């Protein structure tokens, strides 16, 4: 490996150094409402050794650390550039549900076969169950609200697609989804003027993402695993079958390394990641608490997780105190200067889609990176032929459940228990490089133009 002291110079070309303010948390509603972490995460100091070093204290890294230590008895340490949950794990929309890929099931069947696609779908359902089980077993108050999720047709022409999806899911996966007319949406408190029907999947629940991340961190700490906050990896060297990770305060030497940094992966953290990731911005605004009268006037009184049928989708839900969370993909300027225009755009979109809610004050705005792969599916597995460097990555904006599942699967693989992991080939085939990777910013802008055109049809 050829490490570099100037990590900023090797960040993915779709990011900006302003997005990596590890010294302070994002000013999100989750940060304002989360339970305190309640444990010390001192920076790495001096020279230390362990069996497995984990870079990143989000869902993936924490889940891997918990399983490796508690069930396999391995000596593990976690290095985190900020604090646990600093990245996407602490700032996402809190949707624990089916997802994590950006390909149609028909396309997956063509590439991986029917049986493997069915196993992949089953893995996503298992991942949702795993989050629920971890919250229960470790006493994590993550504000879980059951009920599944609903996809809402943003154009009248999308109604036929809902019917096709219902029939396909029943035939291929035995999944019984329900479709609702506009009148049925109104009766369920799931209506706004821009929706023309919906399809409901009962799998999934909403969650407080930072409470969940901090709960996992406490469980990892209780298992005896040191979590070193403010410990950004500055150099990575390999010699004699061991990896030496250098931070500002010390070094950590390990036989095996897990890279669990997803959309925040500097491309020189591992040469194997170079050109293989596409970080993309997702943005969230949250309103002040809305009164019952305002919710009734809008026609949206349900706490069900929801998203629309756009390619550049919007996702939204009512929070326990009556606030409305509204998120969406978009924007290619990750600098500090790019934040205000994106907040304005998100607020204007909320006003158009939910006129009553859009009139309320916005109390919080934040954004962060989701991570896309060239194959548009996650990858879980080794990054080198010796199987000493591992990763689970690219959840495509829906990683609450799959990141947890993938972290634990990594632990099983590293501990030599692949049968327990039992991963479908969809997750393990490859982490492909983008063609002409230096053009990724242009790919993203071109994709946004195309998706906006498609979304208007």
C-alpha positions as a Python dict, from the first residue, in 0.01 Angstrom:
ca = {
    (1, 'X'): (0, 0, 0),
    (2, 'X'): (112, 353, -70),
    (3, 'X'): (-21, 575, 211),
    (4, 'X'): (-45, 951, 198),
    (5, 'X'): (-29, 1212, 472),
    (6, 'X'): (-261, 1440, 274),
    (7, 'X'): (-587, 1244, 288),
    (8, 'X'): (-791, 1542, 164),
    (9, 'X'): (-608, 1526, -167),
    (10, 'X'): (-731, 1171, -221),
    (11, 'X'): (-1094, 1203, -123),
    (12, 'X'): (-1345, 1084, -379),
    (13, 'X'): (-1383, 1347, -648),
    (14, 'X'): (-1755, 1382, -572),
    (15, 'X'): (-1689, 1518, -220),
    (16, 'X'): (-1547, 1831, -60),
    (17, 'X'): (-1323, 1874, 244),
    (18, 'X'): (-1593, 2089, 411),
    (19, 'X'): (-1805, 1774, 452),
    (20, 'X'): (-1542, 1617, 679),
    (21, 'X'): (-1567, 1836, 991),
    (22, 'X'): (-1490, 1552, 1229),
    (23, 'X'): (-1429, 1794, 1517),
    (24, 'X'): (-1796, 1878, 1561),
    (25, 'X'): (-2126, 1693, 1506),
    (26, 'X'): (-2381, 1780, 1244),
    (27, 'X'): (-2653, 2016, 1371),
    (28, 'X'): (-2938, 1775, 1317),
    (29, 'X'): (-3263, 1710, 1499),
    (30, 'X'): (-3117, 1373, 1597),
    (31, 'X'): (-2818, 1537, 1763),
    (32, 'X'): (-3049, 1776, 1948),
    (33, 'X'): (-3281, 1501, 2073),
    (34, 'X'): (-3053, 1199, 2125),
    (35, 'X'): (-2972, 1044, 2459),
    (36, 'X'): (-2612, 1118, 2563),
    (37, 'X'): (-2351, 866, 2455),
    (38, 'X'): (-2261, 812, 2820),
    (39, 'X'): (-1917, 664, 2770),
    (40, 'X'): (-1564, 781, 2709),
    (41, 'X'): (-1413, 735, 2362),
    (42, 'X'): (-1057, 863, 2413),
    (43, 'X'): (-835, 913, 2108),
    (44, 'X'): (-583, 645, 2033),
    (45, 'X'): (-262, 720, 2224),
    (46, 'X'): (70, 540, 2193),
    (47, 'X'): (121, 208, 2022),
    (48, 'X'): (-145, -66, 2045),
    (49, 'X'): (-213, -403, 1887),
    (50, 'X'): (-523, -613, 1826),
    (51, 'X'): (-656, -898, 1614),
    (52, 'X'): (-898, -683, 1411),
    (53, 'X'): (-886, -306, 1365),
    (54, 'X'): (-1211, -144, 1254),
    (55, 'X'): (-1211, 195, 1084),
    (56, 'X'): (-1548, 363, 1142),
    (57, 'X'): (-1788, 360, 1439),
    (58, 'X'): (-2115, 358, 1248),
    (59, 'X'): (-2363, 73, 1220),
    (60, 'X'): (-2130, -147, 1013),
    (61, 'X'): (-1823, -109, 1229),
    (62, 'X'): (-2006, -130, 1559),
    (63, 'X'): (-2206, -437, 1458),
    (64, 'X'): (-1887, -610, 1342),
    (65, 'X'): (-1707, -520, 1665),
    (66, 'X'): (-1993, -646, 1879),
    (67, 'X'): (-2007, -986, 1710),
    (68, 'X'): (-1629, -1033, 1682),
    (69, 'X'): (-1579, -965, 2051),
    (70, 'X'): (-1892, -1110, 2211),
    (71, 'X'): (-1931, -1426, 2005),
    (72, 'X'): (-1583, -1503, 1873),
    (73, 'X'): (-1364, -1364, 2151),
    (74, 'X'): (-1134, -1169, 1919),
    (75, 'X'): (-936, -868, 2035),
    (76, 'X'): (-1091, -571, 1853),
    (77, 'X'): (-1043, -194, 1851),
    (78, 'X'): (-1246, 70, 1669),
    (79, 'X'): (-1099, 389, 1522),
    (80, 'X'): (-1344, 672, 1456),
    (81, 'X'): (-1251, 1007, 1304),
    (82, 'X'): (-1530, 1185, 1493),
    (83, 'X'): (-1749, 1020, 1753),
    (84, 'X'): (-1974, 711, 1721),
    (85, 'X'): (-2250, 780, 1471),
    (86, 'X'): (-2085, 1094, 1334),
    (87, 'X'): (-2145, 998, 972),
    (88, 'X'): (-2449, 861, 793),
    (89, 'X'): (-2538, 636, 1088),
    (90, 'X'): (-2628, 938, 1298),
    (91, 'X'): (-2779, 1165, 1037),
    (92, 'X'): (-3003, 950, 811),
    (93, 'X'): (-3383, 958, 798),
    (94, 'X'): (-3429, 665, 1037),
    (95, 'X'): (-3591, 415, 798),
    (96, 'X'): (-3523, 52, 896),
    (97, 'X'): (-3679, -117, 595),
    (98, 'X'): (-3632, -310, 272),
    (99, 'X'): (-3386, -143, 37),
    (100, 'X'): (-3007, -91, 3),
    (101, 'X'): (-2991, -133, -377),
    (102, 'X'): (-3078, 77, -681),
    (103, 'X'): (-3160, -196, -932),
    (104, 'X'): (-3494, -348, -1017),
    (105, 'X'): (-3557, -701, -901),
    (106, 'X'): (-3596, -804, -1263),
    (107, 'X'): (-3243, -678, -1332),
    (108, 'X'): (-3109, -861, -1027),
    (109, 'X'): (-3272, -1184, -1145),
    (110, 'X'): (-3104, -1144, -1484),
    (111, 'X'): (-2762, -1094, -1323),
    (112, 'X'): (-2776, -1328, -1023),
    (113, 'X'): (-3060, -1568, -1090),
    (114, 'X'): (-3398, -1611, -923),
    (115, 'X'): (-3279, -1812, -624),
    (116, 'X'): (-3001, -1568, -529),
    (117, 'X'): (-3232, -1270, -573),
    (118, 'X'): (-3484, -1436, -344),
    (119, 'X'): (-3208, -1497, -89),
    (120, 'X'): (-3109, -1132, -117),
    (121, 'X'): (-3465, -1022, -49),
    (122, 'X'): (-3477, -1257, 249),
    (123, 'X'): (-3150, -1109, 377),
    (124, 'X'): (-3300, -760, 368),
    (125, 'X'): (-3597, -879, 574),
    (126, 'X'): (-3361, -1051, 818),
    (127, 'X'): (-3166, -727, 848),
    (128, 'X'): (-3477, -539, 962),
    (129, 'X'): (-3547, -807, 1223),
    (130, 'X'): (-3187, -787, 1343),
    (131, 'X'): (-3214, -416, 1423),
    (132, 'X'): (-3528, -481, 1625),
    (133, 'X'): (-3362, -768, 1812),
    (134, 'X'): (-3050, -564, 1895),
    (135, 'X'): (-3258, -277, 2032),
    (136, 'X'): (-3451, -520, 2252),
    (137, 'X'): (-3153, -722, 2374),
    (138, 'X'): (-2936, -419, 2455),
    (139, 'X'): (-3209, -192, 2590),
    (140, 'X'): (-3169, 71, 2318),
    (141, 'X'): (-3448, 331, 2321),
    (142, 'X'): (-3447, 405, 1949),
    (143, 'X'): (-3804, 540, 1926),
    (144, 'X'): (-3913, 241, 1718),
    (145, 'X'): (-4248, 282, 1545),
    (146, 'X'): (-4375, -24, 1361),
    (147, 'X'): (-4599, -34, 1057),
    (148, 'X'): (-4380, -74, 751),
    (149, 'X'): (-4347, 176, 470),
    (150, 'X'): (-4552, 316, 185),
    (151, 'X'): (-4444, 424, -163),
    (152, 'X'): (-4661, 701, -309),
    (153, 'X'): (-4726, 757, -679),
    (154, 'X'): (-4619, 1111, -765),
    (155, 'X'): (-4792, 1100, -1106),
    (156, 'X'): (-5126, 947, -1212),
    (157, 'X'): (-4935, 736, -1466),
    (158, 'X'): (-4751, 558, -1186),
    (159, 'X'): (-5067, 381, -1064),
    (160, 'X'): (-5021, 104, -1321),
    (161, 'X'): (-4667, 54, -1193),
    (162, 'X'): (-4800, 4, -840),
    (163, 'X'): (-5029, -272, -965),
    (164, 'X'): (-4741, -434, -1151),
    (165, 'X'): (-4522, -417, -841),
    (166, 'X'): (-4791, -575, -624),
    (167, 'X'): (-4835, -866, -864),
    (168, 'X'): (-4460, -912, -918),
    (169, 'X'): (-4380, -915, -545),
    (170, 'X'): (-4651, -1172, -480),
    (171, 'X'): (-4536, -1397, -764),
    (172, 'X'): (-4160, -1377, -704),
    (173, 'X'): (-4125, -1332, -328),
    (174, 'X'): (-4465, -1437, -193),
    (175, 'X'): (-4494, -1086, -49),
    (176, 'X'): (-4846, -952, -3),
    (177, 'X'): (-4835, -579, -61),
    (178, 'X'): (-5143, -358, -43),
    (179, 'X'): (-5222, -79, -287),
    (180, 'X'): (-5436, 217, -184),
    (181, 'X'): (-5640, 456, -394),
    (182, 'X'): (-5642, 828, -324),
    (183, 'X'): (-5956, 789, -116),
    (184, 'X'): (-5796, 509, 85),
    (185, 'X'): (-5487, 721, 142),
    (186, 'X'): (-5706, 1002, 273),
    (187, 'X'): (-5882, 762, 510),
    (188, 'X'): (-5545, 650, 648),
    (189, 'X'): (-5405, 1000, 695),
    (190, 'X'): (-5150, 954, 416),
    (191, 'X'): (-5256, 1214, 166),
    (192, 'X'): (-5119, 1525, 4),
    (193, 'X'): (-5230, 1685, -325),
    (194, 'X'): (-4938, 1546, -526),
    (195, 'X'): (-5008, 1177, -453),
    (196, 'X'): (-5214, 949, -676),
    (197, 'X'): (-5211, 618, -490),
    (198, 'X'): (-4971, 412, -284),
    (199, 'X'): (-4833, 66, -216),
    (200, 'X'): (-4766, -57, 137),
    (201, 'X'): (-4506, -306, 255),
    (202, 'X'): (-4556, -412, 617),
    (203, 'X'): (-4186, -487, 673),
    (204, 'X'): (-3995, -213, 851),
    (205, 'X'): (-4016, 53, 1118),
    (206, 'X'): (-3893, 403, 1185),
    (207, 'X'): (-3613, 467, 1428),
    (208, 'X'): (-3406, 739, 1596),
    (209, 'X'): (-3083, 669, 1407),
    (210, 'X'): (-2840, 835, 1646),
    (211, 'X'): (-2996, 677, 1953),
    (212, 'X'): (-2953, 343, 1778),
    (213, 'X'): (-2589, 414, 1687),
    (214, 'X'): (-2507, 528, 2039),
    (215, 'X'): (-2685, 226, 2183),
    (216, 'X'): (-2469, -2, 1969),
    (217, 'X'): (-2160, 187, 2085),
    (218, 'X'): (-2256, 130, 2449),
    (219, 'X'): (-2306, -241, 2377),
    (220, 'X'): (-1964, -258, 2211),
    (221, 'X'): (-1807, -79, 2508),
    (222, 'X'): (-1976, -322, 2749),
    (223, 'X'): (-1826, -607, 2547),
    (224, 'X'): (-1481, -471, 2630),
    (225, 'X'): (-1400, -320, 2291),
    (226, 'X'): (-1215, 14, 2300),
    (227, 'X'): (-1367, 281, 2077),
    (228, 'X'): (-1118, 555, 1996),
    (229, 'X'): (-1290, 877, 1893),
    (230, 'X'): (-1111, 1167, 1721),
    (231, 'X'): (-876, 906, 1574),
    (232, 'X'): (-870, 964, 1201),
    (233, 'X'): (-638, 730, 1014),
    (234, 'X'): (-358, 936, 859),
    (235, 'X'): (-129, 662, 732),
    (236, 'X'): (-177, 295, 650),
    (237, 'X'): (125, 71, 605),
    (238, 'X'): (153, -303, 561),
    (239, 'X'): (454, -522, 635),
    (240, 'X'): (514, -872, 761),
    (241, 'X'): (153, -973, 730),
    (242, 'X'): (33, -696, 961),
    (243, 'X'): (-133, -359, 907),
    (244, 'X'): (-14, -47, 1086),
    (245, 'X'): (-268, 235, 1113),
    (246, 'X'): (-136, 573, 1223),
    (247, 'X'): (-351, 845, 1377),
    (248, 'X'): (-250, 1182, 1517),
    (249, 'X'): (-201, 1030, 1861),
    (250, 'X'): (-73, 679, 1806),
    (251, 'X'): (-52, 364, 1599),
    (252, 'X'): (-265, 50, 1588),
    (253, 'X'): (-124, -272, 1447),
    (254, 'X'): (-357, -556, 1349),
    (255, 'X'): (-364, -874, 1146),
    (256, 'X'): (-692, -777, 983),
    (257, 'X'): (-867, -449, 909),
    (258, 'X'): (-1232, -368, 843),
    (259, 'X'): (-1303, -48, 649),
    (260, 'X'): (-1652, 63, 759),
    (261, 'X'): (-1668, 424, 643),
    (262, 'X'): (-1920, 399, 354),
    (263, 'X'): (-1978, 738, 187),
    (264, 'X'): (-1709, 900, 401),
    (265, 'X'): (-1428, 676, 276),
    (266, 'X'): (-1116, 872, 172),
    (267, 'X'): (-990, 685, -128),
    (268, 'X'): (-646, 628, 16),
    (269, 'X'): (-787, 457, 326),
    (270, 'X'): (-753, 150, 108),
    (271, 'X'): (-627, 147, -251),
    (272, 'X'): (-892, -115, -320),
    (273, 'X'): (-1165, 147, -274),
    (274, 'X'): (-1016, 388, -526),
    (275, 'X'): (-1263, 465, -803),
    (276, 'X'): (-1521, 222, -669),
    (277, 'X'): (-1749, 452, -469),
    (278, 'X'): (-1988, 733, -559),
    (279, 'X'): (-2074, 948, -255),
    (280, 'X'): (-2396, 1140, -317),
    (281, 'X'): (-2566, 1400, -102),
    (282, 'X'): (-2893, 1345, 79),
    (283, 'X'): (-3064, 1637, 257),
    (284, 'X'): (-3313, 1660, 543),
    (285, 'X'): (-3524, 1939, 690),
    (286, 'X'): (-3743, 1915, 1001),
    (287, 'X'): (-4032, 2146, 1091),
    (288, 'X'): (-4141, 2274, 1427),
    (289, 'X'): (-4398, 2052, 1603),
    (290, 'X'): (-4723, 2063, 1407),
    (291, 'X'): (-5058, 2080, 1584),
    (292, 'X'): (-5323, 1814, 1540),
    (293, 'X'): (-5530, 2071, 1350),
    (294, 'X'): (-5244, 2137, 1106),
    (295, 'X'): (-5191, 1767, 1048),
    (296, 'X'): (-5562, 1716, 989),
    (297, 'X'): (-5578, 2011, 749),
    (298, 'X'): (-5287, 1870, 549),
    (299, 'X'): (-5444, 1523, 547),
    (300, 'X'): (-5128, 1362, 684),
    (301, 'X'): (-5176, 1224, 1036),
    (302, 'X'): (-5001, 885, 1009),
    (303, 'X'): (-4651, 814, 1143),
    (304, 'X'): (-4588, 559, 870),
    (305, 'X'): (-4256, 584, 685),
    (306, 'X'): (-4315, 711, 333),
    (307, 'X'): (-4138, 796, 11),
    (308, 'X'): (-4247, 885, -341),
    (309, 'X'): (-4191, 705, -670),
    (310, 'X'): (-3936, 948, -812),
    (311, 'X'): (-3590, 828, -906),
    (312, 'X'): (-3461, 1123, -704),
    (313, 'X'): (-3702, 1029, -432),
    (314, 'X'): (-3831, 1227, -137),
    (315, 'X'): (-3874, 1050, 195),
    (316, 'X'): (-4078, 1178, 488),
    (317, 'X'): (-4250, 1094, 814),
    (318, 'X'): (-4404, 1245, 1123),
    (319, 'X'): (-4185, 1235, 1432),
    (320, 'X'): (-4316, 1148, 1779),
    (321, 'X'): (-4354, 1513, 1885),
    (322, 'X'): (-4546, 1609, 1570),
    (323, 'X'): (-4255, 1746, 1369),
    (324, 'X'): (-4238, 1655, 1001),
    (325, 'X'): (-3913, 1516, 862),
    (326, 'X'): (-3867, 1569, 489),
    (327, 'X'): (-3565, 1441, 300),
    (328, 'X'): (-3446, 1413, -56),
    (329, 'X'): (-3154, 1328, -279),
    (330, 'X'): (-2983, 1597, -477),
    (331, 'X'): (-2712, 1858, -495),
    (332, 'X'): (-2352, 1811, -603),
    (333, 'X'): (-2186, 2088, -400),
    (334, 'X'): (-2076, 1944, -65),
    (335, 'X'): (-1898, 2263, 38),
    (336, 'X'): (-2027, 2482, 319),
    (337, 'X'): (-2135, 2735, 56),
    (338, 'X'): (-2359, 2475, -106),
    (339, 'X'): (-2574, 2423, 203),
    (340, 'X'): (-2795, 2733, 192),
    (341, 'X'): (-2915, 2685, -168),
    (342, 'X'): (-2999, 2322, -92),
    (343, 'X'): (-3194, 2418, 221),
    (344, 'X'): (-3391, 2671, 14),
    (345, 'X'): (-3465, 2406, -249),
    (346, 'X'): (-3578, 2153, 11),
    (347, 'X'): (-3804, 2407, 181),
    (348, 'X'): (-3962, 2511, -149),
    (349, 'X'): (-4021, 2145, -239),
    (350, 'X'): (-4186, 2080, 97),
    (351, 'X'): (-4418, 2377, 41),
    (352, 'X'): (-4516, 2247, -299),
    (353, 'X'): (-4581, 1890, -187),
    (354, 'X'): (-4723, 1959, 161),
    (355, 'X'): (-4859, 2317, 157),
    (356, 'X'): (-4970, 2326, 521),
    (357, 'X'): (-4653, 2170, 659),
    (358, 'X'): (-4443, 2389, 430),
    (359, 'X'): (-4582, 2701, 596),
    (360, 'X'): (-4433, 2595, 931),
    (361, 'X'): (-4090, 2710, 1048),
    (362, 'X'): (-3795, 2486, 967),
    (363, 'X'): (-3596, 2417, 1282),
    (364, 'X'): (-3325, 2188, 1146),
    (365, 'X'): (-3146, 2129, 817),
    (366, 'X'): (-2858, 1893, 758),
    (367, 'X'): (-2711, 1672, 491),
    (368, 'X'): (-2464, 1392, 442),
    (369, 'X'): (-2337, 1129, 205),
    (370, 'X'): (-2507, 814, 88),
    (371, 'X'): (-2281, 573, -97),
    (372, 'X'): (-2341, 421, -440),
    (373, 'X'): (-2152, 138, -609),
    (374, 'X'): (-2111, 89, -981),
    (375, 'X'): (-2319, -232, -970),
    (376, 'X'): (-2583, -49, -759),
    (377, 'X'): (-2582, -321, -489),
    (378, 'X'): (-2390, -339, -158),
    (379, 'X'): (-2065, -531, -126),
    (380, 'X'): (-1965, -743, 173),
    (381, 'X'): (-1632, -921, 167),
    (382, 'X'): (-1253, -902, 134),
    (383, 'X'): (-1060, -637, -55),
    (384, 'X'): (-734, -828, -95),
    (385, 'X'): (-641, -1177, -206),
    (386, 'X'): (-492, -1257, 136),
    (387, 'X'): (-825, -1170, 301),
    (388, 'X'): (-673, -937, 558),
    (389, 'X'): (-866, -624, 449),
    (390, 'X'): (-1245, -636, 455),
    (391, 'X'): (-1533, -400, 390),
    (392, 'X'): (-1911, -375, 387),
    (393, 'X'): (-2020, -75, 188),
    (394, 'X'): (-2261, 98, -53),
    (395, 'X'): (-2610, 80, 97),
    (396, 'X'): (-2752, 331, -153),
    (397, 'X'): (-2917, 553, 104),
    (398, 'X'): (-3090, 278, 301),
    (399, 'X'): (-2835, 137, 541),
    (400, 'X'): (-2991, 129, 887),
    (401, 'X'): (-3079, -238, 858),
    (402, 'X'): (-2836, -363, 592),
    (403, 'X'): (-2530, -197, 746),
    (404, 'X'): (-2605, -370, 1075),
    (405, 'X'): (-2658, -703, 902),
    (406, 'X'): (-2347, -661, 686),
    (407, 'X'): (-2125, -572, 981),
    (408, 'X'): (-2224, -890, 1159),
    (409, 'X'): (-2179, -1091, 839),
    (410, 'X'): (-1826, -954, 808),
    (411, 'X'): (-1754, -1076, 1159),
    (412, 'X'): (-1875, -1425, 1068),
    (413, 'X'): (-1658, -1430, 756),
    (414, 'X'): (-1349, -1306, 935),
    (415, 'X'): (-1400, -1557, 1217),
    (416, 'X'): (-1417, -1838, 962),
    (417, 'X'): (-1789, -1908, 985),
    (418, 'X'): (-1918, -1840, 630),
    (419, 'X'): (-2213, -2076, 673),
    (420, 'X'): (-2347, -1855, 948),
    (421, 'X'): (-2311, -1550, 726),
    (422, 'X'): (-2487, -1737, 441),
    (423, 'X'): (-2468, -1436, 213),
    (424, 'X'): (-2634, -1424, -130),
    (425, 'X'): (-2404, -1364, -425),
    (426, 'X'): (-2573, -1028, -482),
    (427, 'X'): (-2370, -901, -185),
    (428, 'X'): (-2043, -1082, -248),
    (429, 'X'): (-1971, -1086, -621),
    (430, 'X'): (-1753, -776, -658),
    (431, 'X'): (-1691, -412, -578),
    (432, 'X'): (-1645, -286, -933),
    (433, 'X'): (-1452, 19, -1040),
    (434, 'X'): (-1635, 301, -1218),
    (435, 'X'): (-1514, 338, -1577),
    (436, 'X'): (-1305, 657, -1606),
    (437, 'X'): (-1348, 710, -1233),
    (438, 'X'): (-1222, 1068, -1249),
    (439, 'X'): (-1541, 1161, -1432),
    (440, 'X'): (-1769, 1058, -1146),
    (441, 'X'): (-1887, 1417, -1075),
    (442, 'X'): (-2003, 1440, -1437),
    (443, 'X'): (-2173, 1100, -1413),
    (444, 'X'): (-2365, 1221, -1110),
    (445, 'X'): (-2474, 1547, -1269),
    (446, 'X'): (-2576, 1367, -1585),
    (447, 'X'): (-2774, 1111, -1386),
    (448, 'X'): (-2957, 1389, -1202),
    (449, 'X'): (-3056, 1554, -1529),
    (450, 'X'): (-3184, 1224, -1668),
    (451, 'X'): (-3370, 1130, -1349),
    (452, 'X'): (-3538, 1471, -1333),
    (453, 'X'): (-3658, 1419, -1689),
    (454, 'X'): (-3784, 1067, -1608),
    (455, 'X'): (-3954, 1183, -1290),
    (456, 'X'): (-4160, 1435, -1484),
    (457, 'X'): (-4304, 1178, -1726),
}
